[in-house]
PDB file of C-alpha atoms in Angstrom:
ATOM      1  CA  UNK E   1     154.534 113.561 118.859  1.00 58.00           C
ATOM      2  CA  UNK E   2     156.948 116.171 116.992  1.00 65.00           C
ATOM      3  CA  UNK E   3     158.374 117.540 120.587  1.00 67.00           C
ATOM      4  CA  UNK E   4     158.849 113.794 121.471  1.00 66.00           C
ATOM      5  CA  UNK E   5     160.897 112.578 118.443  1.00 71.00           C
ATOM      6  CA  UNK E   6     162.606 115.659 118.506  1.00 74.00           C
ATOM      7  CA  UNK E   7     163.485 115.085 121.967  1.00 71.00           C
ATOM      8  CA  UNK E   8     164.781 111.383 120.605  1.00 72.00           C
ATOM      9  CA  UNK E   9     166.770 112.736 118.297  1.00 77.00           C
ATOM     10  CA  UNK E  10     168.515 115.349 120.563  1.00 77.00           C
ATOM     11  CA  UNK E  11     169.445 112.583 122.782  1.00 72.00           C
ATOM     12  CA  UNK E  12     170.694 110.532 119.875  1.00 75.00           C
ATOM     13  CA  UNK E  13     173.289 113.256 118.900  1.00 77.00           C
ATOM     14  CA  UNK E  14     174.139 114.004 122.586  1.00 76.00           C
ATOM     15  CA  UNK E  15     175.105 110.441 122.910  1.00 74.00           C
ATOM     16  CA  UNK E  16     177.283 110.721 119.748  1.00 76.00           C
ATOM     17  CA  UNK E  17     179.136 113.842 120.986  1.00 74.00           C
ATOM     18  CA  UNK E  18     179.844 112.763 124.194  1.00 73.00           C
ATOM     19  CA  UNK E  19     181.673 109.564 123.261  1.00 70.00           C
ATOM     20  CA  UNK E  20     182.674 110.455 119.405  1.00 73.00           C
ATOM     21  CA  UNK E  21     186.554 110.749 120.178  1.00 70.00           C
ATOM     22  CA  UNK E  22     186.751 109.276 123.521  1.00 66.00           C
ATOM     23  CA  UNK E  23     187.739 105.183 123.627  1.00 67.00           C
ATOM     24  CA  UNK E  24     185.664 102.642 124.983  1.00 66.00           C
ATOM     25  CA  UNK E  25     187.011 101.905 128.414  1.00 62.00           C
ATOM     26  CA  UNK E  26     186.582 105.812 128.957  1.00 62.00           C
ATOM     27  CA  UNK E  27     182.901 106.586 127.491  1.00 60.00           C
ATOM     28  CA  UNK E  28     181.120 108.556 129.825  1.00 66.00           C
ATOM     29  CA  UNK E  29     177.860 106.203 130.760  1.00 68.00           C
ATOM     30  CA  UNK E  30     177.149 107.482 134.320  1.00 69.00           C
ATOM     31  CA  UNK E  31     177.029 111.064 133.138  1.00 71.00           C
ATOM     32  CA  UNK E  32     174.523 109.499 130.109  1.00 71.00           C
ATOM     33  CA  UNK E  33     172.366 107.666 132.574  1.00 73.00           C
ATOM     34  CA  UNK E  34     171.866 111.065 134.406  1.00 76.00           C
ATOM     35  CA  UNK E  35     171.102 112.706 131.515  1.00 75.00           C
ATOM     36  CA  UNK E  36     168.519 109.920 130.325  1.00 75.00           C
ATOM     37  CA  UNK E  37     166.766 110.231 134.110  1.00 80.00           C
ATOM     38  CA  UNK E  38     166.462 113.791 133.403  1.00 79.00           C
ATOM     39  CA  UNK E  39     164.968 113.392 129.899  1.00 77.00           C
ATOM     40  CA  UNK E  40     162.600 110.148 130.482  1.00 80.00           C
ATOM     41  CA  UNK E  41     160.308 111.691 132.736  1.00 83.00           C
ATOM     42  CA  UNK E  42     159.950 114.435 130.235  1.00 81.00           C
ATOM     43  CA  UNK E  43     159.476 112.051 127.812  1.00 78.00           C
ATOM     44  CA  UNK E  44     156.690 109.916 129.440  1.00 81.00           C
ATOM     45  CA  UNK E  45     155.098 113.557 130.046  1.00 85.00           C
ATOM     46  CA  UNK E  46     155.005 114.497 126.527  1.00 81.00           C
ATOM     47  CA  UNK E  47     153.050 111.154 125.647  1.00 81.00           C
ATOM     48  CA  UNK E  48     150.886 110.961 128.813  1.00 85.00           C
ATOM     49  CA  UNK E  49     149.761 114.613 127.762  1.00 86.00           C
ATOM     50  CA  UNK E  50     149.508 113.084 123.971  1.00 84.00           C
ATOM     51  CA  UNK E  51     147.408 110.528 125.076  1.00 86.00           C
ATOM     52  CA  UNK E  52     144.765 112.314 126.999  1.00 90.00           C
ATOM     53  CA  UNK E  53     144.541 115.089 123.939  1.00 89.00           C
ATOM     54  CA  UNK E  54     143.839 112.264 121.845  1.00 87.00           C
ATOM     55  CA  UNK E  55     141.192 111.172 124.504  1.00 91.00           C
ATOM     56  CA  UNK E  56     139.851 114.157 125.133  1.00 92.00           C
ATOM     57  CA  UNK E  57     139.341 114.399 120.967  1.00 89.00           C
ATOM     58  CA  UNK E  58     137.788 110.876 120.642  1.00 90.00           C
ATOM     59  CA  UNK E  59     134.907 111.525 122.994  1.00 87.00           C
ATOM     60  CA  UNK E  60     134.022 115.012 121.601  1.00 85.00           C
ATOM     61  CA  UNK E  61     134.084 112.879 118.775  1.00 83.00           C
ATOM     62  CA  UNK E  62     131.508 110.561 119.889  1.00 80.00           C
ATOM     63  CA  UNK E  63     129.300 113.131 121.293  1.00 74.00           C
ATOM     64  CA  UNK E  64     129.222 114.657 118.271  1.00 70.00           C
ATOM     65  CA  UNK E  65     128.300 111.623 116.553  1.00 71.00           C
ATOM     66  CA  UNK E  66     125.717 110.578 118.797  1.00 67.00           C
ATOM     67  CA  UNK E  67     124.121 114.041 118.352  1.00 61.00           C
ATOM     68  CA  UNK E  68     123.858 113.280 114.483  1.00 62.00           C
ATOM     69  CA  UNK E  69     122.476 109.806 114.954  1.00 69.00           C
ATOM     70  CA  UNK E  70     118.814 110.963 115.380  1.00 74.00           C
ATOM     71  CA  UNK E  71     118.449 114.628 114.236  1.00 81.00           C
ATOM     72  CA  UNK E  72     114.920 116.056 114.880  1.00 82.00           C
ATOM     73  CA  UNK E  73     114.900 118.944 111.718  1.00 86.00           C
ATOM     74  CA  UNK E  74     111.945 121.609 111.590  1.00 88.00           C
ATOM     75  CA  UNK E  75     110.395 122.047 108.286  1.00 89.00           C
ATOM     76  CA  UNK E  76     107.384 124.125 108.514  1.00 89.00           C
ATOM     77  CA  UNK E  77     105.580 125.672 111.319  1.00 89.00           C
ATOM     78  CA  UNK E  78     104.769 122.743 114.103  1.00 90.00           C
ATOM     79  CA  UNK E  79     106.082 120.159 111.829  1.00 92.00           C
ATOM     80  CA  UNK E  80     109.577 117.965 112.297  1.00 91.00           C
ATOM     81  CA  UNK E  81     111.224 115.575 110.600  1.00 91.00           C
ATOM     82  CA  UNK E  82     113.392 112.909 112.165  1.00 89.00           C
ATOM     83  CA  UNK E  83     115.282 110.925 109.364  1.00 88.00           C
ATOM     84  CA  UNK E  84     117.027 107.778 110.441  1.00 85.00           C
ATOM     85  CA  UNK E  85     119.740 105.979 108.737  1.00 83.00           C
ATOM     86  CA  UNK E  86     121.631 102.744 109.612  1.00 81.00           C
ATOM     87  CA  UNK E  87     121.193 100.108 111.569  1.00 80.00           C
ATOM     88  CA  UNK E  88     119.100 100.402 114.797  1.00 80.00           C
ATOM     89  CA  UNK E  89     120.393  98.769 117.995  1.00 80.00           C
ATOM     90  CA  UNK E  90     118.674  99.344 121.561  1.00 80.00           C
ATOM     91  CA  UNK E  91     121.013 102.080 122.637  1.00 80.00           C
ATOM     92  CA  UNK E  92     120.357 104.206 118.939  1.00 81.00           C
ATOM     93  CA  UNK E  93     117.158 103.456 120.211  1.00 83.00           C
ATOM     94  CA  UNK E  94     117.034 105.260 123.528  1.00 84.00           C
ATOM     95  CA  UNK E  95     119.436 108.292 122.051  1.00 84.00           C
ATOM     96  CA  UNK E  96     116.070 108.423 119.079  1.00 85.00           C
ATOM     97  CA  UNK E  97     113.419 108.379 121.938  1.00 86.00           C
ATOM     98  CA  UNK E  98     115.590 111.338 123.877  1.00 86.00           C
ATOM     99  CA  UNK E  99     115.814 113.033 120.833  1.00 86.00           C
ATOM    100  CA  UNK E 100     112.216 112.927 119.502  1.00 88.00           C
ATOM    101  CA  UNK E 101     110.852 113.516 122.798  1.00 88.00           C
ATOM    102  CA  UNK E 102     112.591 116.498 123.619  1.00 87.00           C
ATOM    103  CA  UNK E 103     112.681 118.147 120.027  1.00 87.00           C
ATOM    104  CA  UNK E 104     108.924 117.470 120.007  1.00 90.00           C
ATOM    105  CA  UNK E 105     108.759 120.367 122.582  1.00 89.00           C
ATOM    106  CA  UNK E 106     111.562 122.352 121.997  1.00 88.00           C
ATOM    107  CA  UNK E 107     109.828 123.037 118.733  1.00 88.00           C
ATOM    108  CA  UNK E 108     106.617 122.706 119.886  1.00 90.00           C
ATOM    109  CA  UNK E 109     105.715 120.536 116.565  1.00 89.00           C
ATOM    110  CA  UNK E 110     101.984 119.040 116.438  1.00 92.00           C
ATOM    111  CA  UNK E 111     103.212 116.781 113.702  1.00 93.00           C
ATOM    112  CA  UNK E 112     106.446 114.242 113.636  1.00 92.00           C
ATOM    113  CA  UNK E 113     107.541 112.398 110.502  1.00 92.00           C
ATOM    114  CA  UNK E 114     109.787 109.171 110.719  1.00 89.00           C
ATOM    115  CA  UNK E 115     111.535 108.672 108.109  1.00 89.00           C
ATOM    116  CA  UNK E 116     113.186 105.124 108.097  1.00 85.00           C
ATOM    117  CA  UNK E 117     114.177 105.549 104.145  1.00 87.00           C
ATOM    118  CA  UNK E 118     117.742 105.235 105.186  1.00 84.00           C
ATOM    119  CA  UNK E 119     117.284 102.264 107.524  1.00 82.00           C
ATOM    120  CA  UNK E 120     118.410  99.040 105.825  1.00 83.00           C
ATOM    121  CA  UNK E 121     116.551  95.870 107.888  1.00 80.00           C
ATOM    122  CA  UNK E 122     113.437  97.167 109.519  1.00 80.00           C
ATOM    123  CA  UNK E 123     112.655  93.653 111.766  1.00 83.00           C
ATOM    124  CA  UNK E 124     110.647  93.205 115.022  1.00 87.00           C
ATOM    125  CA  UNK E 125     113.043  94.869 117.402  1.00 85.00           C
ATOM    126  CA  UNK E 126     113.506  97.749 115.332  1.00 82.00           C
ATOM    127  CA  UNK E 127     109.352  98.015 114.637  1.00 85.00           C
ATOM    128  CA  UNK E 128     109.019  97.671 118.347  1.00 88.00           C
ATOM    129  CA  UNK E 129     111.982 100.665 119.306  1.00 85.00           C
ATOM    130  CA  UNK E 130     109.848 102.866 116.604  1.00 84.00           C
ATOM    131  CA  UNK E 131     106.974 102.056 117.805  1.00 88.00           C
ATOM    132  CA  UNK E 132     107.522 102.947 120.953  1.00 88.00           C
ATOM    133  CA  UNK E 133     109.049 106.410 120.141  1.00 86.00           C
ATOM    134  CA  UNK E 134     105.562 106.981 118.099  1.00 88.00           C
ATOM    135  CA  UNK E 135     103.365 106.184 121.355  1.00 90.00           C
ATOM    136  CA  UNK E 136     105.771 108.703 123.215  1.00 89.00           C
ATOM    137  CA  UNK E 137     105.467 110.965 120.550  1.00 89.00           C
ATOM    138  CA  UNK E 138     101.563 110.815 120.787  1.00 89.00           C
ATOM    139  CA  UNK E 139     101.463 111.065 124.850  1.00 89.00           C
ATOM    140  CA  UNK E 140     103.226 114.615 124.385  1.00 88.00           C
ATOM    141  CA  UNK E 141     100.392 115.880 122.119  1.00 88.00           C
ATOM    142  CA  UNK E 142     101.848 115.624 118.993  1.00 91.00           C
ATOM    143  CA  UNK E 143     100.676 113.026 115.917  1.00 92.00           C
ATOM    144  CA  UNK E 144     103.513 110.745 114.030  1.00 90.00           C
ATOM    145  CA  UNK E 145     103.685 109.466 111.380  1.00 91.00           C
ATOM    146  CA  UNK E 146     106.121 106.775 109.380  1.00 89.00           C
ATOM    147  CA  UNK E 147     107.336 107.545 106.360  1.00 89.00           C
ATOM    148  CA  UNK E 148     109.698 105.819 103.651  1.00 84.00           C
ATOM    149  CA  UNK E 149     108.503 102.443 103.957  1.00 79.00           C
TER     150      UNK E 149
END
């Protein structure tokens, strides 16, 4: 963004110089349009390359968002803890169950709490999602259990 205003301004004063002293049937505008197809393209690269940083930062973003949205935390020995706060849509939903499910053996953990403490409406879809990860939970050989009710 600095390299592009900069690049604004430096084309501002050029324009100044060039026609400062000379009068207005003279001014120099086919030397300025060649000059402005020279800098435009290097313009529209500076913000095209802007753009896709700021892309590039916005999903990393995201990812690393998603990957705090359903922590699975180790306490003691073969026990985890999965706290869960905010709301609960379907898609939070499969991102929990991935999480759970794969924490549960990474950690090997025999016992999974679920704590929905920090979960503000708690209604049928949401019972059903946790639900659900609790009957995963117990097909993998561990035991869960709901906490902060």
């Amino acid at each position: 963004k600095l390299l592009s205003s900069g690049l604004s301004a430096f084309w501002k004063h050029l324009y100044y110089e060039m026609n400062k002293d000379v009068p207005e049937d003279q001014q120099c505008y086919d030397l300025i349009w060649e000059i402005d197809r020279f800098i435009e393209p290097i313009n529209s690269e500076i913000l095209n390359q802007y753009a896709i940083s700021w892309e590039k930062t916005v999903a990393l973003q995201k990812v690393a968002l998603q990957e705090l949205s359903a922590p699975l935390i180790p306490v003691f020995e073969n026990i985890t803890v999965m706290p869960l706060v905010g709301t609960i849509d379907t898609e939070r939903a499969k991102k929990i169950m991935e999480n759970l499910l794969s924490g549960v053996v990474k950690h090997r953990s025999e016992v999974v709490l679920i704590d929905i403490t920090g979960v503000p409406v708690v209604d049928t879809m949401v019972a059903h999602h946790i639900m659900q990860a609790s009957e995963a939970v117990r097909l993998v050989g561990a035991k869960c259990l709901l906490v902060g009710i």
